[in-house]
Tab-separated table of C-alpha atoms and ligand atoms in Angstrom:
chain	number	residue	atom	x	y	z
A	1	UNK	CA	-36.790	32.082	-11.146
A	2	UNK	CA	-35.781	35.141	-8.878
A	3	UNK	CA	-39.685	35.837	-8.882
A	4	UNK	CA	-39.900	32.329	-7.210
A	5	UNK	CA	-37.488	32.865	-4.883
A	6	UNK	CA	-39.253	36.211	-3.603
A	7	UNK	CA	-42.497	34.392	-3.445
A	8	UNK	CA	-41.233	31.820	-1.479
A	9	UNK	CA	-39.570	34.319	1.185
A	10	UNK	CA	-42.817	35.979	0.968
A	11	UNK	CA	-45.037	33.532	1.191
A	12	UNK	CA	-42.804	31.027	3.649
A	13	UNK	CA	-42.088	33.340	6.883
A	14	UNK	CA	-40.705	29.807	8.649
A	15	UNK	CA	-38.100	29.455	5.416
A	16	UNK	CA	-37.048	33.309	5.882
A	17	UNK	CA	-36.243	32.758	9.789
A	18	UNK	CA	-34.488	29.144	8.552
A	19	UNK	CA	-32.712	31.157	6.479
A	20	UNK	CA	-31.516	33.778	8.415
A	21	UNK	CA	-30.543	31.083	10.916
A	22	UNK	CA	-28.141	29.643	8.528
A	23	UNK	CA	-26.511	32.319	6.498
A	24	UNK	CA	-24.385	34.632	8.219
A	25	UNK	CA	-26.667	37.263	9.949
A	26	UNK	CA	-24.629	36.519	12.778
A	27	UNK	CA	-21.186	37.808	11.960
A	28	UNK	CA	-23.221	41.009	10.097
A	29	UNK	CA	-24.511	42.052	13.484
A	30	UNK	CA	-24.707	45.502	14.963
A	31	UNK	CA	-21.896	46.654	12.231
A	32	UNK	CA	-22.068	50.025	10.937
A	33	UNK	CA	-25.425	49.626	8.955
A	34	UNK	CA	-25.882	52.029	6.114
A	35	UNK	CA	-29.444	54.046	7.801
A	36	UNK	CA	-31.934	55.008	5.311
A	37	UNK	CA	-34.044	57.755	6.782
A	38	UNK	CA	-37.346	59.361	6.097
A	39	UNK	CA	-36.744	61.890	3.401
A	40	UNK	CA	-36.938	62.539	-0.221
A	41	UNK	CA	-33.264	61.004	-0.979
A	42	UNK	CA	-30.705	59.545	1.440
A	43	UNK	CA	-27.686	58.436	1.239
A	44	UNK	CA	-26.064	56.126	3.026
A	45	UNK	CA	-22.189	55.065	3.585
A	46	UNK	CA	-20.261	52.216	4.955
A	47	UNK	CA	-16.609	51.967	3.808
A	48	UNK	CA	-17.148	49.807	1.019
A	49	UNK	CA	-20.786	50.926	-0.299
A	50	UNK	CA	-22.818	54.038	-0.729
A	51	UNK	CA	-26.440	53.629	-0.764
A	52	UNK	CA	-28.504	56.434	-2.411
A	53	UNK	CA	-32.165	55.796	-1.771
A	54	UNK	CA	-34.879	58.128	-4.161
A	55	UNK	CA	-37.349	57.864	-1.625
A	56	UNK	CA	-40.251	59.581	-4.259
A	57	UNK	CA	-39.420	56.837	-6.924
A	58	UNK	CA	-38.502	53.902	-4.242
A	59	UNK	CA	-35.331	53.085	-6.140
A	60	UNK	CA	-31.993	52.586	-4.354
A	61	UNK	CA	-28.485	52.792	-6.240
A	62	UNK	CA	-26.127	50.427	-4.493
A	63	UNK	CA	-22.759	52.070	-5.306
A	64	UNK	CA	-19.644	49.069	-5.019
A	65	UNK	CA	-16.480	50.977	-3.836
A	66	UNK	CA	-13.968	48.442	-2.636
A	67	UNK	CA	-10.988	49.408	-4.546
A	68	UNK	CA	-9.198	48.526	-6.696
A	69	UNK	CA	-11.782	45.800	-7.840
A	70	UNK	CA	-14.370	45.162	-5.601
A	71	UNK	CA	-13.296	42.007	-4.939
A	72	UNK	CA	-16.132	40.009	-2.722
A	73	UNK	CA	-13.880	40.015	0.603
A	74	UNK	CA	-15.793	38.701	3.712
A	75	UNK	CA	-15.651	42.330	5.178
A	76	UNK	CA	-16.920	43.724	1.788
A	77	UNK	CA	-19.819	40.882	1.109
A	78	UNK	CA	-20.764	41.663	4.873
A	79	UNK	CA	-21.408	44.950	3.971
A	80	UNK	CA	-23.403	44.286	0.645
A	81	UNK	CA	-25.290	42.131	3.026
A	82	UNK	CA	-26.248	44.545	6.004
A	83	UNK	CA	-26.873	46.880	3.356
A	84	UNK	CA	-29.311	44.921	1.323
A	85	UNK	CA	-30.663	43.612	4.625
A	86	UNK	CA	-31.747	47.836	5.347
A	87	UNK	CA	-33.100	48.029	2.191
A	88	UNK	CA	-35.320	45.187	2.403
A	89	UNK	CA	-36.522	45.903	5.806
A	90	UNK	CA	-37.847	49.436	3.987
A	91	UNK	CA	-40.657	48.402	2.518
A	92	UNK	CA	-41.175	52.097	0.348
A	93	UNK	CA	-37.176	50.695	-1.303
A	94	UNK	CA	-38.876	48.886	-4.178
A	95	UNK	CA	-36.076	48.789	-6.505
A	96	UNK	CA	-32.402	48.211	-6.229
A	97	UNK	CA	-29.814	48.845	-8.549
A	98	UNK	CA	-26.244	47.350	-8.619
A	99	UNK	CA	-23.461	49.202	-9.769
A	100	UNK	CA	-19.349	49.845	-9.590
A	101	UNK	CA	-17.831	53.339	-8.655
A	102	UNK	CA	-14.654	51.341	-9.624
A	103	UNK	CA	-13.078	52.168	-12.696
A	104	UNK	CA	-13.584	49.489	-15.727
A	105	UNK	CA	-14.303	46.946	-12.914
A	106	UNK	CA	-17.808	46.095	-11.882
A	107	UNK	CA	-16.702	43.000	-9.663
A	108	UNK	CA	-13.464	40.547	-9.670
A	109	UNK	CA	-15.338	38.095	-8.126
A	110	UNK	CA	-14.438	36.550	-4.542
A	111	UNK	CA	-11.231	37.783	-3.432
A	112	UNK	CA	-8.951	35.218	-4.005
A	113	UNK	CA	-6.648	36.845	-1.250
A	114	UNK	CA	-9.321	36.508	1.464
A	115	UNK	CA	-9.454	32.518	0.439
A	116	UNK	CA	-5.822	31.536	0.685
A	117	UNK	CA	-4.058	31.027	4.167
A	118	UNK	CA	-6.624	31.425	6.266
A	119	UNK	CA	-7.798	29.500	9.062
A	120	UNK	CA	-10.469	26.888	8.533
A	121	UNK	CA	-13.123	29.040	10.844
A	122	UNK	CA	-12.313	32.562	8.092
A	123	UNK	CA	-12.864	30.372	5.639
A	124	UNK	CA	-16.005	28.807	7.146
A	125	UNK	CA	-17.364	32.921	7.456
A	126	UNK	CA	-15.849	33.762	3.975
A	127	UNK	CA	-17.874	30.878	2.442
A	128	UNK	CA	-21.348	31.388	4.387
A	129	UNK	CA	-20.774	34.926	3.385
A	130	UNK	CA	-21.029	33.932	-0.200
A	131	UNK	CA	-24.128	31.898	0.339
A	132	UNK	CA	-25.872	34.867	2.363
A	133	UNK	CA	-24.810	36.943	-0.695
A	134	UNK	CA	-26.442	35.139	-3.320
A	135	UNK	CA	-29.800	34.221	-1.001
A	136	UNK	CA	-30.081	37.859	-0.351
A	137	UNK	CA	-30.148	38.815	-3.743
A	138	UNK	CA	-31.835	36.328	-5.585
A	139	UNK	CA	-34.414	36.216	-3.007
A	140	UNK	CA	-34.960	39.840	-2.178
A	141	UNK	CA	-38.299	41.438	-2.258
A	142	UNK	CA	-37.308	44.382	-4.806
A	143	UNK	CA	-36.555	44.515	-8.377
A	144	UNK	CA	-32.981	44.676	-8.491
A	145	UNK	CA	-31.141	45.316	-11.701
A	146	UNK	CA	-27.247	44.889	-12.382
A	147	UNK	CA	-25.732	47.854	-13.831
A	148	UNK	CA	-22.465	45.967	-14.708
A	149	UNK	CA	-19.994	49.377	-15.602
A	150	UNK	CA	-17.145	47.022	-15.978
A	151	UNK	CA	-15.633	43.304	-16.632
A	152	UNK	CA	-17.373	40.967	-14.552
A	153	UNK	CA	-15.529	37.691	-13.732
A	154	UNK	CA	-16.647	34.897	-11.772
A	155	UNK	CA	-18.162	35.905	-8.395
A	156	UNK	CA	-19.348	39.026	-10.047
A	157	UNK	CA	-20.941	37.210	-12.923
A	158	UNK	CA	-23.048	35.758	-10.318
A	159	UNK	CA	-24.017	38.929	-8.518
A	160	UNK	CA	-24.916	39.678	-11.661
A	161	UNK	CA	-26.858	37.171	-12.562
A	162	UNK	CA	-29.043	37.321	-8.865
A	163	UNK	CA	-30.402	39.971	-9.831
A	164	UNK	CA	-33.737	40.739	-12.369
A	165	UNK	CA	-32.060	42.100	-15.457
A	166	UNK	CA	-28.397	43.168	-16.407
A	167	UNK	CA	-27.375	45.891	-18.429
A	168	UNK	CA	-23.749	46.281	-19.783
A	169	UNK	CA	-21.696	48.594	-20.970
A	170	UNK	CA	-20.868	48.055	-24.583
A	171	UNK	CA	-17.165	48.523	-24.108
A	172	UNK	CA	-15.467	44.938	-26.076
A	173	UNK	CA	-12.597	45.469	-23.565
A	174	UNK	CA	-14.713	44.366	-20.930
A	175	UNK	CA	-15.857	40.851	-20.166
A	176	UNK	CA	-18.219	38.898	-17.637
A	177	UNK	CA	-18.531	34.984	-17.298
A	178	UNK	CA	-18.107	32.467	-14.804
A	179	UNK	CA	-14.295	31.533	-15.514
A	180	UNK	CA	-13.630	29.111	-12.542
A	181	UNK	CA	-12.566	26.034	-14.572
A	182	UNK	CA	-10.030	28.394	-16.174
A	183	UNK	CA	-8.492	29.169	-12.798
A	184	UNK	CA	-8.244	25.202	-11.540
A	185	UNK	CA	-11.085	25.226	-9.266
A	186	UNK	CA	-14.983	23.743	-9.792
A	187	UNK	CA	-17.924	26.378	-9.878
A	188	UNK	CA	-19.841	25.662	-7.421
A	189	UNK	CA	-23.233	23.939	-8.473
A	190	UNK	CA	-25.392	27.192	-7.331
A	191	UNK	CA	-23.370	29.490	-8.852
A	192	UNK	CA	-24.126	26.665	-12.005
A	193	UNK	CA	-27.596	26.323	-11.241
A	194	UNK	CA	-27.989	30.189	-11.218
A	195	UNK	CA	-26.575	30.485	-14.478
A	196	UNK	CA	-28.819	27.543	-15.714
A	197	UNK	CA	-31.703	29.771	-14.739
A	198	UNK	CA	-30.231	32.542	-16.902
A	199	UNK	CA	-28.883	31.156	-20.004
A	200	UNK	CA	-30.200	27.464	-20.401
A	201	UNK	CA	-28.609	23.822	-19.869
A	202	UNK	CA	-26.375	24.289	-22.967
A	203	UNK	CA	-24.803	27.392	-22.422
A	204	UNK	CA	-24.201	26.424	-18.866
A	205	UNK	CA	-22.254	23.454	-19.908
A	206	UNK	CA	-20.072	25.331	-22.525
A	207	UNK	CA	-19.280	27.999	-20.301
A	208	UNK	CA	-18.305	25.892	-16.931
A	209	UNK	CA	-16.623	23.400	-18.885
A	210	UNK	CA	-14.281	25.794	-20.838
A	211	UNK	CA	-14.122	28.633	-17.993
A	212	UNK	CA	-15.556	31.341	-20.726
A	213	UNK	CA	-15.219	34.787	-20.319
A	214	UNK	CA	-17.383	36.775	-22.643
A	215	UNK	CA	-17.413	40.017	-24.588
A	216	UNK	CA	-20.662	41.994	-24.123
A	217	UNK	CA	-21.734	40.860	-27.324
A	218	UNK	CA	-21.089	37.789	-26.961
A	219	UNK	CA	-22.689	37.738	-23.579
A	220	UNK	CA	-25.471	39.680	-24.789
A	221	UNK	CA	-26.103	36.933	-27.992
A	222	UNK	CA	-26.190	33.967	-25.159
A	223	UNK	CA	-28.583	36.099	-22.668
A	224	UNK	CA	-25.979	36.710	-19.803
A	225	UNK	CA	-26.738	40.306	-20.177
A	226	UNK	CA	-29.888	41.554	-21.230
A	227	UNK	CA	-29.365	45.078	-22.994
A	228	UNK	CA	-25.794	46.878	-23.898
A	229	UNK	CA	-25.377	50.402	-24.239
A	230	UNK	CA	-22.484	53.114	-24.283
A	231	UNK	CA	-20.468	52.964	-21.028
A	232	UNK	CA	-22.081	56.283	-19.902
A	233	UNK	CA	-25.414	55.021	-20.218
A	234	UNK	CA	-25.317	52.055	-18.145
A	235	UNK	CA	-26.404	53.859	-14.703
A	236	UNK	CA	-29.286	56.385	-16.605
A	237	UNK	CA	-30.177	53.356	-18.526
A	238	UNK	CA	-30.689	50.890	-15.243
A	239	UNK	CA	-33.041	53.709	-13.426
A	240	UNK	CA	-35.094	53.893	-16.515
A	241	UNK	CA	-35.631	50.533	-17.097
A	242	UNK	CA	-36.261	50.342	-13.002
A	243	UNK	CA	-39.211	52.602	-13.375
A	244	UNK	CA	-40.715	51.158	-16.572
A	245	UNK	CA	-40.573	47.665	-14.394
A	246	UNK	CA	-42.227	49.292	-11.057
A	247	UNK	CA	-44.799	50.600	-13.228
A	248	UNK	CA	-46.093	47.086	-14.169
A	249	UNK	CA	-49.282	46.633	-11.622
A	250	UNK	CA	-48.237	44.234	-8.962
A	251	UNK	CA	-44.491	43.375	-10.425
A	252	UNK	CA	-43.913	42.588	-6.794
A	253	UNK	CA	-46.497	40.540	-6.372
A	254	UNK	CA	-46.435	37.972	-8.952
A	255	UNK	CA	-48.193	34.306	-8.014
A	256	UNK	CA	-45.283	31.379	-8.765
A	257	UNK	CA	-45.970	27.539	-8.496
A	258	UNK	CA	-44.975	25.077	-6.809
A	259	UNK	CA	-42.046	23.589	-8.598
A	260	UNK	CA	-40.535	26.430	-8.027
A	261	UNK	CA	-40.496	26.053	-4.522
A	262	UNK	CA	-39.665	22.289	-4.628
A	263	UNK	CA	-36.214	23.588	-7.029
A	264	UNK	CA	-35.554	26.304	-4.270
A	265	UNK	CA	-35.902	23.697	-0.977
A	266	UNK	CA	-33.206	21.283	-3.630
A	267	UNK	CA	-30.988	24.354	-3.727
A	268	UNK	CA	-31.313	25.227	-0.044
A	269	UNK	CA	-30.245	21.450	1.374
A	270	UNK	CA	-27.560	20.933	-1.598
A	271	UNK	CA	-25.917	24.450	-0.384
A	272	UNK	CA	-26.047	23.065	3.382
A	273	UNK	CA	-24.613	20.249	2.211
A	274	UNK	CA	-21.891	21.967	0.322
A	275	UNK	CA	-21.202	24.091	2.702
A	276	UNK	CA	-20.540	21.551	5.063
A	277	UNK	CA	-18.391	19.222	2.513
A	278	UNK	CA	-16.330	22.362	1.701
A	279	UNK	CA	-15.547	23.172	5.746
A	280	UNK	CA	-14.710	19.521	5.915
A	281	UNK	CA	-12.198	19.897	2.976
A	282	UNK	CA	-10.723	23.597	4.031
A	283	UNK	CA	-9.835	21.664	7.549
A	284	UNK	CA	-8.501	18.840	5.930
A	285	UNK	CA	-6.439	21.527	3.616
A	286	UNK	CA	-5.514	22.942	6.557
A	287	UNK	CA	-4.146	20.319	8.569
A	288	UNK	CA	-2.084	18.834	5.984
A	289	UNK	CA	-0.911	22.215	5.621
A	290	UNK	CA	0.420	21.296	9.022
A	291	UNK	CA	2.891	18.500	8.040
B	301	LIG	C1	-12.773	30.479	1.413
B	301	LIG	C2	-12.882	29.173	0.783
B	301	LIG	C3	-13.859	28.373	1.534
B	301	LIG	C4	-13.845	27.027	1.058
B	301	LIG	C5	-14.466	26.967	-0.266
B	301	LIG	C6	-13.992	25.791	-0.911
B	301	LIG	C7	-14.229	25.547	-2.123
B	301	LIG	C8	-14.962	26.467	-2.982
B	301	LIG	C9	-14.689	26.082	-4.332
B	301	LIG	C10	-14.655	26.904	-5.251
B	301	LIG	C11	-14.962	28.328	-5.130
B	301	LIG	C12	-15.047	28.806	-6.512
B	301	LIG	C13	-15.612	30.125	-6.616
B	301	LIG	C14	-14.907	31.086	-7.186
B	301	LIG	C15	-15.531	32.319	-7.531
B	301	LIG	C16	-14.583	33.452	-7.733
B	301	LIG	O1	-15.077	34.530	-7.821
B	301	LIG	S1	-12.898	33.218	-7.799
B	301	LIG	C17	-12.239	34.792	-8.267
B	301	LIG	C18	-12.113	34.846	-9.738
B	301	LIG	N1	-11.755	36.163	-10.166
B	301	LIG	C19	-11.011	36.367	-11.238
B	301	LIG	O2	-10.598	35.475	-11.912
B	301	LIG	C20	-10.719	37.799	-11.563
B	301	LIG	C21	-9.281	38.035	-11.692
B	301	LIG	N2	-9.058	39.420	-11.998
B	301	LIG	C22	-9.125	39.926	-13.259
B	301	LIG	O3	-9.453	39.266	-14.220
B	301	LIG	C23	-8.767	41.375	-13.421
B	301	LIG	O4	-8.092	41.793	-12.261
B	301	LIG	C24	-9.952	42.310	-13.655
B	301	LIG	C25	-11.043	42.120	-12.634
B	301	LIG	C26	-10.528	42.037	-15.055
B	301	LIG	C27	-9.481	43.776	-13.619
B	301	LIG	O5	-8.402	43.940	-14.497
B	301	LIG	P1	-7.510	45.248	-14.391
B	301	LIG	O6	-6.491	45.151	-15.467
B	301	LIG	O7	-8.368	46.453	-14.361
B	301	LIG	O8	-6.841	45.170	-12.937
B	301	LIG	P2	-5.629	44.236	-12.464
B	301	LIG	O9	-5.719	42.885	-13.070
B	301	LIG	O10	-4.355	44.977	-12.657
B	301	LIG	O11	-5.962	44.080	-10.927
B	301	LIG	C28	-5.842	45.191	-10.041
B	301	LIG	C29	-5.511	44.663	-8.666
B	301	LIG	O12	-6.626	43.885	-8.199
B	301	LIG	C30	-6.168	42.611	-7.782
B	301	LIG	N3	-7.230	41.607	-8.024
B	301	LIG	C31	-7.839	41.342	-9.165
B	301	LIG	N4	-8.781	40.395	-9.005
B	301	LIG	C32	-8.753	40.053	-7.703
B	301	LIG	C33	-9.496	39.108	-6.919
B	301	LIG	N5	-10.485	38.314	-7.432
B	301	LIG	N6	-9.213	38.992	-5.626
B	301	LIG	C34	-8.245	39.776	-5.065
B	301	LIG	N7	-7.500	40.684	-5.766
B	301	LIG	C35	-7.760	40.820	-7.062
B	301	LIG	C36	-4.954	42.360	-8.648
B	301	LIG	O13	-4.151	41.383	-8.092
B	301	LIG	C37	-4.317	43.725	-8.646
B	301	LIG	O14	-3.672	43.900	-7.423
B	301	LIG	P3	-2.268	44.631	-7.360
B	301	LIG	O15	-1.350	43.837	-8.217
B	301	LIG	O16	-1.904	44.599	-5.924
B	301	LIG	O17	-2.514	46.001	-7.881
C-alpha cells in the first residue's frame, strides 16, 4: 500500500502540488529546517529532531527528542514534517529510519495537551498537521522503517504503521496499538484504514472496537510489528534491514495499479471531508464552551 502511495506521488506531479496545497506546508514555512549538506554524514538539528544522514549508504536516522514522550504537538509534527520534507527533496536520502532518543517511549501519540482548550483555528493547524504527517510518510519516496525503542500508543502506532516495516524492541513492558476507543474518542477512519492496510479487516475491527494495546508479541503474532529483537538491537537492526531492502534492484521503483490509486483519491476526499466535519465540530465545541 505505501508502495502505491509513492507511485502515485511519483507518477501524479498535479496530486503532489494538490497535496501540498492542502496539508500544512504553509504554517511549516521558512522554520528552522534541519540542512543536509554535501558530505559523507551530516547531521542535522531542530529542537525536537536530529537528523543523521549516511550520505555513502543514503540512509537517514530520524532521531524523536521531544521529551518526556514525544508527544505529536503541532510544533513537534511541524518539525517531523520540514524535516521529512529535506529529506525527500535529497534525492541521494534513500532510506529513512524512525526512531525515539526518549527513554522507553517511542511516541505517546498526539499530545492530548495541544488538543484541549485551544482555539478552533490551533485546532484547525493541530489537525492538518496530523494529516500532513501521515501523507508525508506514507507517501514518501524512501524506504522508511520504524524503529519503535519504546511503547507506542495511538498516534504513534500510526507513525508506525506509515512507514515500510517496524521493528520492536522485545521488552513485554512495552506496548503499541491504536487505543482511542479506550480513551472515549473515535479513531479516525485513516488512522483505521492505515491499520487495515497493515493487519487485515479483522484485526482492525478487534482492535478499534476494544481500544487494544498490545505486547510486542502480541503485536508481532497479529503483524503490527514485523520483527522483535532485544531493546539494544532495535536501531543496528533497522539499518541492516535498510540496506538489505536498498539492495533490491529498483525497490524504489516498483510499478502499482490502478486500484491503488482509485483507494488513495477515496482516502484523499474522505480526509478533506473529515477535516472539514471535525473544524465544524471543534467550533461548535468551542462556542458552546462560550455559554
Ligand atoms: C485538535 C483536535 C482537532 C479536532 C479533531 C477532532 C476530532 C478528532 C477525533 C479524534 C482524534 C483521535 C486521535 C487520537 C490519537 C491520539 O494519539 S490521542 C493520544 C493517545 N495517547 C495515549 O493514550 C498515551 C498516553 N500515555 C501513556 O500511555 C504513557 O504516558 C506512555 C506513553 C506509555 C509513557 O508512560 P510512562 O510511564 O513512561 O510516562 P508517564 O505516563 O509518566 O508520562 C510522562 C509524562 O508525559 C505526559 N504524557 C503522556 N502521554 C501524553 C500525551 N499523549 N500527550 C501529552 N502528554 C502526555 C504525562 O502526562 C506525563 O506528564 P507529567 O505528569 O507532567 O510528567
Amino acid at each position: 500500500m505505501k508502495m502505491a502511495l509513492r507511485a502515485c506521488l511519483r507518477t501524479k506531479p498535479g496530486l503532489t502540488a494538490l497535496l501540498s496545497q492542502l496539508s500544512c506546508s504553509g504554517h511549516a514555512a521558512a522554520r528552522r529546517a534541519p540542512a543536509l549538506v554535501a558530505q559523507r554524514s551530516s547531521s542535522s538539528t531542530s529542537q525536537k529532531i536530529k537528523v543523521d544522514f549516511d550520505q555513502s549508504s543514503g540512509v537517514a536516522v530520524m532521531h524523536m527528542q521531544s521529551p518526556p514522550v514525544n508527544s505529536l504537538s503541532l510544533e513537534f509534527l511541524t518539525d517531523v514534517c520540514i524535516a521529512l520534507e529535506k529529506l525527500e527533496m535529497d534525492k541521494s536520502c534513500r532510506g529513512l529510519v524512525v526512531t525515539s532518543s526518549q527513554p522507553k517511549v517511542f511516541s505517546a501519540g498526539l499530545d492530548i495537551l495541544d488538543m484541549y482548550g485551544k482555539s478552533p483555528e490551533h485546532c484547525a493547524e493541530f489537525w492538518k498537521a496530523v494529516q500532513e504527517m501521515w501523507l508525508k510518510f506514507y507517501g514518501s519516496n524512501m524506504i522508511t522503517i520504524a524503529a519503535v525503542n519504546g511503547s507506542s500508543p495511538a498516534g504513534g502506532c500510526l507513525l508506525s504503521m506509515t512507514c515500510d516495516y517496524r521493528i520492536m524492541a522485545d521488552n513485554p513492558r512495552y506496548s503499541i496499538g491504536l487505543n482511542e476507543t479506550k480513551l472515549g474518542i473515535v479513531a479516525p477512519f485513516w488512522f483505521k484504514d492505515t491499520m487495515v492496510n497493515t493487519v487485515g479487516h479483522r484485526a482492525t475491527e478487534m482492535a478499534l472496537q476494544l481500544g487494544l494495546l498490545y505486547s510486542p508479541a502480541e503485536a508481532l503474532k497479529i503483524g503490527l510489528v514485523d520483527q522483535l529483537v532485544h531493546e539494544d538491537q532495535v536501531l543496528t537492526t533497522a539499518t541492516e534491514t535498510m540496506t538489505k531492502w536498498l539492495a533490491i534492484p529498483g525497490i524504489l521503483n516498483i510499478s502499482y495499479t490502478c486500484h491503488f490509486f482509485h483507494l488513495w483519491c477515496c482516502n484523499l476526499v474522505c480526509t478533506i471531508c473529515s477535516c472539514v466535519c471535525q473544524v465544524i465540530a471543534a467550533k461548535k465545541i468551542h462556542l458552546s464552551q462560550d455559554f
